Structure formats: C-alpha cells, structure tokens
PDB file of C-alpha atoms in Angstrom:
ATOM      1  CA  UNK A 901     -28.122   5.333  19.255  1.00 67.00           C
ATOM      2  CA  UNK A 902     -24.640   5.559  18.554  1.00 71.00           C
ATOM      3  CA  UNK A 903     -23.890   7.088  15.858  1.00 91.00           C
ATOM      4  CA  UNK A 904     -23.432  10.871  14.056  1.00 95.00           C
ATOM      5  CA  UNK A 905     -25.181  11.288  10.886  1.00 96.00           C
ATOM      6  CA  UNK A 906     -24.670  13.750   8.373  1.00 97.00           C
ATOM      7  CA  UNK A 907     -26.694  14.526   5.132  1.00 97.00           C
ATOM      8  CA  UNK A 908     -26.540  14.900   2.323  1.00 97.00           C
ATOM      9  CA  UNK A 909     -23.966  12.625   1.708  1.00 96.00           C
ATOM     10  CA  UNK A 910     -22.831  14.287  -1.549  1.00 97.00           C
ATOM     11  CA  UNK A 911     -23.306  17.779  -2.839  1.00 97.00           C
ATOM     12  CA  UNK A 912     -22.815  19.639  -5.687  1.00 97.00           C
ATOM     13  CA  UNK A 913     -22.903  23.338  -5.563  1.00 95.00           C
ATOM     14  CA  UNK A 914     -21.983  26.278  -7.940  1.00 93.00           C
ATOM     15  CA  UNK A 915     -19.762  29.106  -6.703  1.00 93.00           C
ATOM     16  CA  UNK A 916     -23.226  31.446  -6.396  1.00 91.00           C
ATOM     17  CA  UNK A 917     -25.524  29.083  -4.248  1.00 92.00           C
ATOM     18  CA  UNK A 918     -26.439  28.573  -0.993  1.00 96.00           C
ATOM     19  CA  UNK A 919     -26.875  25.312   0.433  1.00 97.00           C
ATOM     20  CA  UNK A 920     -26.383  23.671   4.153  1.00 98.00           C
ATOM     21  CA  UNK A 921     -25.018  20.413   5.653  1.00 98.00           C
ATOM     22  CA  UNK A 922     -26.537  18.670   8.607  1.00 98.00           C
ATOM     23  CA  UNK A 923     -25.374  16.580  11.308  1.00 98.00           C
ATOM     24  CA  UNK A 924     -27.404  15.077  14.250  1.00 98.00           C
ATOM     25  CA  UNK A 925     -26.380  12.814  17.217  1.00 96.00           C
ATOM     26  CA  UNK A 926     -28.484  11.803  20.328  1.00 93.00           C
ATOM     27  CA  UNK A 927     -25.599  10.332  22.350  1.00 92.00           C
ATOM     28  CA  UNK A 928     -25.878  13.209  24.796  1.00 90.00           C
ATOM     29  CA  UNK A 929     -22.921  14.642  23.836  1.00 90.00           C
ATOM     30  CA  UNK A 930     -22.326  18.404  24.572  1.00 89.00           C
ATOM     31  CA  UNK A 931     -19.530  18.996  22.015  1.00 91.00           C
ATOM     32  CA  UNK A 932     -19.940  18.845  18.529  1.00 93.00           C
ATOM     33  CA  UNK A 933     -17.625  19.463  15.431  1.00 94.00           C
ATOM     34  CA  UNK A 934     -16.645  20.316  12.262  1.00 96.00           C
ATOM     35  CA  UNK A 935     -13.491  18.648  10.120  1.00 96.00           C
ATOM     36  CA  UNK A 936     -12.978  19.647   6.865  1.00 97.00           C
ATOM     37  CA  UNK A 937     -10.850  17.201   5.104  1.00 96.00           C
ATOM     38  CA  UNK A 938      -8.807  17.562   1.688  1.00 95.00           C
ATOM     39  CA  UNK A 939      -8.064  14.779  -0.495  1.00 91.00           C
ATOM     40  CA  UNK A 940      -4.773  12.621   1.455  1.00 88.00           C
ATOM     41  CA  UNK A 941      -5.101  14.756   3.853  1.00 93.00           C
ATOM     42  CA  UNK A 942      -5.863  14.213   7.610  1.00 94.00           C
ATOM     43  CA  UNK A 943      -9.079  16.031   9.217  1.00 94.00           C
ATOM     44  CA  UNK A 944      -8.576  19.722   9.714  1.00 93.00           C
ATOM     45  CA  UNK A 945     -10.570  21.569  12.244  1.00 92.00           C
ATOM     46  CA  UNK A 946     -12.815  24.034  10.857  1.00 95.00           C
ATOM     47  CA  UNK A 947     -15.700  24.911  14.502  1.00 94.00           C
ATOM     48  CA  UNK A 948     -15.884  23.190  17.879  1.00 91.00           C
ATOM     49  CA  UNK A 949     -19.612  23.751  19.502  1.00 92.00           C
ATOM     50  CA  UNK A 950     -19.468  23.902  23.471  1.00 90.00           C
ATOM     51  CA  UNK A 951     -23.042  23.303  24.987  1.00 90.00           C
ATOM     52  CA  UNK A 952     -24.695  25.236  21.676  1.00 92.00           C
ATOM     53  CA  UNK A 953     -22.233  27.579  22.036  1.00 92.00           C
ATOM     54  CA  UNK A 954     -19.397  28.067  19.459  1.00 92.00           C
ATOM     55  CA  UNK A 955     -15.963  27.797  21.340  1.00 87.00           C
ATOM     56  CA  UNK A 956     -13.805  27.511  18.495  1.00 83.00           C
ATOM     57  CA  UNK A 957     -13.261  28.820  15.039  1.00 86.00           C
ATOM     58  CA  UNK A 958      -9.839  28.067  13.146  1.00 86.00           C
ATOM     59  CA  UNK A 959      -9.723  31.187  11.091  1.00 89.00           C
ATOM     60  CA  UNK A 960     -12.406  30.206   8.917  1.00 94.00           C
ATOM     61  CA  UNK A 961     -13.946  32.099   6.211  1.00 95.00           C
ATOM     62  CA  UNK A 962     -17.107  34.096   6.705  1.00 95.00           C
ATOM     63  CA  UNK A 963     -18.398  31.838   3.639  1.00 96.00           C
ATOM     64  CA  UNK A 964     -18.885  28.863   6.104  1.00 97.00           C
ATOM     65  CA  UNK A 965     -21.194  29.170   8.770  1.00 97.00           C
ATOM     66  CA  UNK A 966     -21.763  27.580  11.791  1.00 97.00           C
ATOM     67  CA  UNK A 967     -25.040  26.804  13.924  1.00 97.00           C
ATOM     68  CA  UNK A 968     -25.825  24.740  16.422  1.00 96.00           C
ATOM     69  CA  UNK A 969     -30.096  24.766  17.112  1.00 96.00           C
ATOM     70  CA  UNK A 970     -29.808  22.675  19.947  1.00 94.00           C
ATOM     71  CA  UNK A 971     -27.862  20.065  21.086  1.00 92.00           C
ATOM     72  CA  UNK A 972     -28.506  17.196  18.643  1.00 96.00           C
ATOM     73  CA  UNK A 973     -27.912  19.190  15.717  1.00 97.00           C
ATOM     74  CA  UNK A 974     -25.454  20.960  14.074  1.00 98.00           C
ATOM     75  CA  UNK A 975     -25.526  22.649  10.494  1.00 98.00           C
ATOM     76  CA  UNK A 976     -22.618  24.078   8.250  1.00 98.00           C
ATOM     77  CA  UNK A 977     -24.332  26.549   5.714  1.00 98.00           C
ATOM     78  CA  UNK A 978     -22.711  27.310   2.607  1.00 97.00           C
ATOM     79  CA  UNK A 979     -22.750  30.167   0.406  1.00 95.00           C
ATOM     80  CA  UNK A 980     -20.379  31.556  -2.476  1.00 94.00           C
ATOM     81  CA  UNK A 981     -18.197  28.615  -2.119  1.00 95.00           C
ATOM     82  CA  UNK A 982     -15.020  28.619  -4.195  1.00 96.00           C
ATOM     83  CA  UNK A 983     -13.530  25.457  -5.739  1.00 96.00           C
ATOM     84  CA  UNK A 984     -10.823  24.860  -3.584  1.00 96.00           C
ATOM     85  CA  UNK A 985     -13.331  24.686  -0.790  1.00 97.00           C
ATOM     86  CA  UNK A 986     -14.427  21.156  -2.336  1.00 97.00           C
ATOM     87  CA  UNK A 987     -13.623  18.573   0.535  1.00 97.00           C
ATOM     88  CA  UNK A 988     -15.099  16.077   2.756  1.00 96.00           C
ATOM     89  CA  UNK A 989     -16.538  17.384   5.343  1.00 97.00           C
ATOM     90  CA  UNK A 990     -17.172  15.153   8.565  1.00 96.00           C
ATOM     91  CA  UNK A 991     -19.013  16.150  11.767  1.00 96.00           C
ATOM     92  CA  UNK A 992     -18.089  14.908  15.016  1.00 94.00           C
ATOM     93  CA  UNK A 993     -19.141  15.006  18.243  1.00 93.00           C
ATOM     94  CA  UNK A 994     -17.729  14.088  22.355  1.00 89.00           C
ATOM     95  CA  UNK A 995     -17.917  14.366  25.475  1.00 81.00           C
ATOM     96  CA  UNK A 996     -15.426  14.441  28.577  1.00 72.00           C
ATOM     97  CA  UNK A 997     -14.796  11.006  29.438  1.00 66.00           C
ATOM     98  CA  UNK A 998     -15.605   9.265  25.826  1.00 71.00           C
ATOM     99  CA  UNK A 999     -14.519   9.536  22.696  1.00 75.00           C
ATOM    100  CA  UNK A1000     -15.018  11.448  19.341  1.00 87.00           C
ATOM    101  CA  UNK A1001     -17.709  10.061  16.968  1.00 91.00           C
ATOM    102  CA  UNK A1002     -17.540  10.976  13.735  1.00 93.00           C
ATOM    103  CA  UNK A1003     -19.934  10.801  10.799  1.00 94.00           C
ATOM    104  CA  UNK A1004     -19.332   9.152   7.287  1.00 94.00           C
ATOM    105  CA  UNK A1005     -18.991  12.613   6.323  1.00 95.00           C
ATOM    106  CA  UNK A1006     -20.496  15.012   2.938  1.00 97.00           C
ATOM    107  CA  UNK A1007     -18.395  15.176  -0.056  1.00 96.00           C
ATOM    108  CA  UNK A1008     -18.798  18.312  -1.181  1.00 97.00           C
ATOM    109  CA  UNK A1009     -17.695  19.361  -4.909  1.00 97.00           C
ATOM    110  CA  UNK A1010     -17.879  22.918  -5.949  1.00 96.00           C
ATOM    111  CA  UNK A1011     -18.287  23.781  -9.862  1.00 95.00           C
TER     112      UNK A1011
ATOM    113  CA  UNK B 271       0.160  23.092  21.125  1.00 76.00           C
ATOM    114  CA  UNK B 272      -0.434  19.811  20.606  1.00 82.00           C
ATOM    115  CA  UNK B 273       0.977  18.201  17.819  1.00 90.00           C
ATOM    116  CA  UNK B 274       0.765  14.127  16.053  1.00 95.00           C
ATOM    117  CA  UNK B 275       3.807  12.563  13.826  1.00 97.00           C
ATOM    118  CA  UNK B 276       2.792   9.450  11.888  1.00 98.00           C
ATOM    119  CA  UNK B 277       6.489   8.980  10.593  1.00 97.00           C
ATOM    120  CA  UNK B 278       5.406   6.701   8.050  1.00 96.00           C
ATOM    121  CA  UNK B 279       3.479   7.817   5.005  1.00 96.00           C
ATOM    122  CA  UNK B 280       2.920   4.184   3.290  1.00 96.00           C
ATOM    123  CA  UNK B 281       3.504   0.688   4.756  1.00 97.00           C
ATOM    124  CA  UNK B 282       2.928  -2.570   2.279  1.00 97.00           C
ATOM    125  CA  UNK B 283       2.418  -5.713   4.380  1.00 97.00           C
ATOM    126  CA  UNK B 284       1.698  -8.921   3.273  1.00 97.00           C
ATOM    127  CA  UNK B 285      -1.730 -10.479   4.424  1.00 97.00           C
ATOM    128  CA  UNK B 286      -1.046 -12.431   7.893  1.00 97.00           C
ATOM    129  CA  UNK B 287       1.801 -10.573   8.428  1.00 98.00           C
ATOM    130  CA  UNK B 288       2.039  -8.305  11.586  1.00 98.00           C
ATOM    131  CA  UNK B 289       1.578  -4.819  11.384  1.00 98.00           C
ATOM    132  CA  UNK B 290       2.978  -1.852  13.601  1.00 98.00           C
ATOM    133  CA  UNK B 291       2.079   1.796  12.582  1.00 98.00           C
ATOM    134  CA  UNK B 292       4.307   4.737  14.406  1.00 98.00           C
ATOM    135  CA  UNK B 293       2.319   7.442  16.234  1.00 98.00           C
ATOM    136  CA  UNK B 294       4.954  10.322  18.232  1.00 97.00           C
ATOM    137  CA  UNK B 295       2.649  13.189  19.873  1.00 94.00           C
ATOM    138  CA  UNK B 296       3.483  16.381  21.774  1.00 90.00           C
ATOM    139  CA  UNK B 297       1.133  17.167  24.333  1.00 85.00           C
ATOM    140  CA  UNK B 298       1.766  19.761  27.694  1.00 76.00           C
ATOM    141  CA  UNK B 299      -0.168  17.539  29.540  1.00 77.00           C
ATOM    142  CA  UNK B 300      -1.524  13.628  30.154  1.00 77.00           C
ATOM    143  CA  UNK B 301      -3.111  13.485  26.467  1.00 85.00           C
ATOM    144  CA  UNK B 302      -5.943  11.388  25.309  1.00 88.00           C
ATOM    145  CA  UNK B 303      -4.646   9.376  22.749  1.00 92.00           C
ATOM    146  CA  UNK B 304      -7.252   7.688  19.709  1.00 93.00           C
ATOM    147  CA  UNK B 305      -6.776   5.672  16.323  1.00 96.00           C
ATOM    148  CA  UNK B 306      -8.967   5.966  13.396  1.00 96.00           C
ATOM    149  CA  UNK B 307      -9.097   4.334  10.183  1.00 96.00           C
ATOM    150  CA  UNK B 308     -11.051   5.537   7.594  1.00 95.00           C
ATOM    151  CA  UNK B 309     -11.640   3.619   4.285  1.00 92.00           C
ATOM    152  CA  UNK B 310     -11.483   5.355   0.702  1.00 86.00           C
ATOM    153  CA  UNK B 311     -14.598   8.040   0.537  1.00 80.00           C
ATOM    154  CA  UNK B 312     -15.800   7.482   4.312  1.00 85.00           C
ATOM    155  CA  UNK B 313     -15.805   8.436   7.530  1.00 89.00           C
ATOM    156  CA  UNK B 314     -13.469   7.903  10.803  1.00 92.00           C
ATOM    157  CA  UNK B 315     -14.229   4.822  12.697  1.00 92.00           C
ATOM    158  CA  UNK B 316     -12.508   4.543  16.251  1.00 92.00           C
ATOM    159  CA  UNK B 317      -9.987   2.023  16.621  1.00 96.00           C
ATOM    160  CA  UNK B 318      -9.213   2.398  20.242  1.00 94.00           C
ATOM    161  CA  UNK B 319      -8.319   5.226  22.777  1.00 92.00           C
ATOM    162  CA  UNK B 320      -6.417   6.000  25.473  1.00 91.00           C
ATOM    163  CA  UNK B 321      -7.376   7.634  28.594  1.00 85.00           C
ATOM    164  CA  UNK B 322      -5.549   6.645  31.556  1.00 84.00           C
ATOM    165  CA  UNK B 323      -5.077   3.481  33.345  1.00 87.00           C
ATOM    166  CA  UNK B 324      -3.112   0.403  32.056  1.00 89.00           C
ATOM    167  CA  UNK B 325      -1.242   1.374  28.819  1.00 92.00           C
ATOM    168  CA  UNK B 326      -1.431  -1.484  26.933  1.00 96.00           C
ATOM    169  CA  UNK B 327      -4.888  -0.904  25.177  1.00 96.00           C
ATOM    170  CA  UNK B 328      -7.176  -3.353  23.061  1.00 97.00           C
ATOM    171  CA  UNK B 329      -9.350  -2.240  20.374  1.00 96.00           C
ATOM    172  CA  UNK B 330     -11.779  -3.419  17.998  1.00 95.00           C
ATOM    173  CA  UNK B 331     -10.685  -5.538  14.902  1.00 95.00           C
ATOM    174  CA  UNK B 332      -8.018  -7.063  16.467  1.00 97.00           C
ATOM    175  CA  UNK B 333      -5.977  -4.002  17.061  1.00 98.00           C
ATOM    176  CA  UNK B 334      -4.426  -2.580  20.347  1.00 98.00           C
ATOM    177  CA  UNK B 335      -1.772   0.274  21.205  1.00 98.00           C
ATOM    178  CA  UNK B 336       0.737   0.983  23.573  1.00 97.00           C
ATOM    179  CA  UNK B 337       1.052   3.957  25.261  1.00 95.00           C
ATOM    180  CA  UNK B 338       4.804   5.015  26.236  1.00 94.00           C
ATOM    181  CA  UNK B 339       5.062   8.380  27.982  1.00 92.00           C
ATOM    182  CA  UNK B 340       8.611   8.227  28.388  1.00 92.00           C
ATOM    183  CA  UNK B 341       8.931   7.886  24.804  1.00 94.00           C
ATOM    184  CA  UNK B 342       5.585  10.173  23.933  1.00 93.00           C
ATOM    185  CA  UNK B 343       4.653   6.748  21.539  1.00 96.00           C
ATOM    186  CA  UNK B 344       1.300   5.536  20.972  1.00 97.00           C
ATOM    187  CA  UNK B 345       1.848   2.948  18.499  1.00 98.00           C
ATOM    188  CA  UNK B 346      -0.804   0.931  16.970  1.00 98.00           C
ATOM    189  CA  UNK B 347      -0.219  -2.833  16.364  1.00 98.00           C
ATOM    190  CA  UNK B 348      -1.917  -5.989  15.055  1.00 98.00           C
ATOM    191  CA  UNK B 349      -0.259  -9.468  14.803  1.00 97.00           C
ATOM    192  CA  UNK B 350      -1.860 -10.680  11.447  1.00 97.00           C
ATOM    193  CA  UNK B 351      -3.364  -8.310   8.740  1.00 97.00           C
ATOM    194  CA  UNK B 352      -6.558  -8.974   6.900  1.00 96.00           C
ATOM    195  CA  UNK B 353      -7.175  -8.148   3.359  1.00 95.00           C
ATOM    196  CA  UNK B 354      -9.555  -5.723   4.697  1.00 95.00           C
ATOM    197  CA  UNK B 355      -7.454  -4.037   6.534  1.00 97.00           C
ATOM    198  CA  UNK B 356      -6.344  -1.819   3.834  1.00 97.00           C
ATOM    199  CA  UNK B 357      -6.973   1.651   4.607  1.00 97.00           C
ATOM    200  CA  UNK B 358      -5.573   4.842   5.692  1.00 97.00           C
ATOM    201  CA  UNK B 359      -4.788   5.053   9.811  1.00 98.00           C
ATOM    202  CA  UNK B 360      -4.927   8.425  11.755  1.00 97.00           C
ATOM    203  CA  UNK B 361      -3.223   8.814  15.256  1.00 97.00           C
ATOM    204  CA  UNK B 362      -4.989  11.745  17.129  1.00 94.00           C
ATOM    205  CA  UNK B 363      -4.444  13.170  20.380  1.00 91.00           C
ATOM    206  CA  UNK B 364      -6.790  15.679  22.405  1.00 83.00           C
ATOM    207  CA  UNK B 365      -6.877  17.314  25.958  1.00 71.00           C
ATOM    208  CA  UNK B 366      -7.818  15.742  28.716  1.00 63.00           C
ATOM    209  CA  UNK B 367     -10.662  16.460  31.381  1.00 56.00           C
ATOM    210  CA  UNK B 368     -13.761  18.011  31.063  1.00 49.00           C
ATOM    211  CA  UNK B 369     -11.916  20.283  28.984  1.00 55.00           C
ATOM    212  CA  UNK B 370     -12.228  17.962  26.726  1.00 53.00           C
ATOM    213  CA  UNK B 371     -16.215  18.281  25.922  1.00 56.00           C
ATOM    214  CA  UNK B 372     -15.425  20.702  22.999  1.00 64.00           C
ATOM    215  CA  UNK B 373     -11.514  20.814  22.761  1.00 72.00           C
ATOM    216  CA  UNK B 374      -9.929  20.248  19.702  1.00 79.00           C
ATOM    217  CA  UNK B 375      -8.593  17.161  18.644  1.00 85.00           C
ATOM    218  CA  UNK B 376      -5.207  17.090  16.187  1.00 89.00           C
ATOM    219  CA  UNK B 377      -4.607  14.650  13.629  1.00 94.00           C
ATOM    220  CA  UNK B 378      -1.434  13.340  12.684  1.00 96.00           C
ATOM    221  CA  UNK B 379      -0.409  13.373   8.625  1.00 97.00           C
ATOM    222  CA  UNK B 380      -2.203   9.631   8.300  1.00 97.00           C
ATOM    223  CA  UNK B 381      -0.469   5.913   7.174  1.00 98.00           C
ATOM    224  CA  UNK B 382      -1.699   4.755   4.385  1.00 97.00           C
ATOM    225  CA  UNK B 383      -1.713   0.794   4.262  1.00 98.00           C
ATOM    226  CA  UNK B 384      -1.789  -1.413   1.812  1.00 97.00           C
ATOM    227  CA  UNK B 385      -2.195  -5.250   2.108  1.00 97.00           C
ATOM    228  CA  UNK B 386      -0.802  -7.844  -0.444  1.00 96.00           C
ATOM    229  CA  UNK B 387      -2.227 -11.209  -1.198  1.00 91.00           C
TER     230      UNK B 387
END
C-alpha cells in the first residue's frame, strides 16, 4: 500500500460545529502531516507528527486540533471554524530516506 | 530557514513543445529537493526528488530535474508537453537525514501551466 488517504473528501461545516478529518497510511512511515492549502496558494504547514508525537505546530489556532492514535492515523478535529479557515486540507506523511506522500486532500468549506 | 522561489507564476507552452520550470531554494545545508504537480481540486503527486548522488534526476511522466548547487537550481524539465500536462507545479525542499522523518517541508509560490493545442 502506497498511498495516504484522507476522508471525507468534502465537508461542509457551520461556524458552531464540530467535525474531524482523517488520514491513514500503512507505508511505515513515522512522520505524518498536516498542509492546509488556500485557493492559488502553495501548501502551508499547519502540524508535523514525530513517532505519535507532535513535533511541530506553526502557530496554529487552538480551533484545529491535532491527534495522532497511532501510527497509521492521524485526525485534524474541527470546532468553531471561521470562514476564512475554508481550504484544502492535505495530509502527508515520510520517512528519512523517502519521500513525502500526500493525500488527495478534504476540501473543507465553512458557512 | 529554508526557503523555495518558483520565479515564474504562469508559463503557456504549446503541446510538443519543451518545457523548463525555474525552482531557486535556500537551504543551510545539502537539501532534499522534490516536484509536485497537483491538478485543479486534488492532491500532490511526486514528480521526482532529489537526495544525493548523480544530479541529473528522472521522474515519472517523462519529467527529470537538475540539481545545481553552485547555482542553488533545481529546475524541472520535459522535452515535449502533453495536453495533460496542464497543471500547477510545486518545487519543495526539506532537511536532510533522519531529521527528516517529521521535518518540515517548504513549498515554493507554485507555476501554473497551461498547454495550447
């Protein structure tokens, strides 16, 4: 298996819900990711997971968060989204001496 | 801090034409260098990626890079476009070692391309 999948693959979500995007991989890798990316915009780094542990957070806000059950899966849960948080948002995942893989991503629209 | 430059935002090229998209990074150490293209409303797919080793790199679809550390250049080439090659192209450059298993990776601004018939 080569691949990172993510579901759903499109959500809609008003600005008082709670909801929660999934990714899963069984490549092995120890690293897994979160992008968040804007329309014509490149991928911006949102959480990097280090063997289930999270090793970087860009300054997120406390609206999005992270966890990492074990090391196949990875989850982004939402709550009290705002608009401007609408975005695709693509999981990824590595390890040392490969590559990134990255998923085909949720578009998420906030209303 | 690393850092990608994609000097060019759009390039038109006819179909069968070559193509060469610009990548410039800024890296403190050996970088690992990738492309990605990603097609309207989906994910990244790897292109190719550099690690070490002979600097002239092939990829998938018909696409290969050269790396140029004197010139900090990974530029991304093909020698005749496809229709279907139409999409937006991301140079990206992360840290090397095992560092690397959970290091960030940084995304230059993206070239979008567009192929005419």
């Amino acid at each position: 298996d080569t691949e990172v999948t993510q579901t759903p693959k499109h959500l809609v979500m008003g600005m008082t819900n709670k909801k929660s995007l999934k990714c899963e991989q069984h490549m092995g890798h120890r690293a897994m990711y979160w992008y968040k990316q804007k329309a014509k915009k490149p991928p911006e780094l949102m959480f990097v997971y280090s063997y289930e542990k999270l090793s970087i957070n860009e300054s997120v806000p406390s609206r999005f968060s992270p966890e990492c059950p074990n090391s196949s899966l990875l989850n982004l849960h939402l709550h009290a989204l705002q608009p401007e948080d609408s975005a695709l948002y693509l999981c990824a995942s590595s390890r040392a001496d490969d590559g990134y893989t990255f998923g085909s991503g949720t578009r998420l629209t906030v209303v | 801090a690393q850092s990608v430059t994609q000097p060019d935002i759009h390039i038109t090229v006819s179909e069968g034409a070559s193509l060469e998209l610009r990548c410039n990074y800024s890296y403190g150490a050996t970088p690992y260098l990738f492309w990605y293209v990603q097609s309207p409303g989906q994910g990244l797919q790897l292109l190719l990626k550099y690690f070490s080793g002979d600097t002239l790199v092939q990829g998938i679809k018909g696409f290969e890079a050269e790396f140029k550390r004197s010139q900090s250049s990974f530029n991304l080439r093909k020698p005749s476009v496809h229709w279907s090659d139409a999409a937006e192209y991301f140079c990206a450059v992360g840290a090397q070692g095992l560092k690397a298993a959970g290091n960030k990776l940084t995304f230059g601004g993206g070239t979008r391309v567009l192929v005419k018939p």
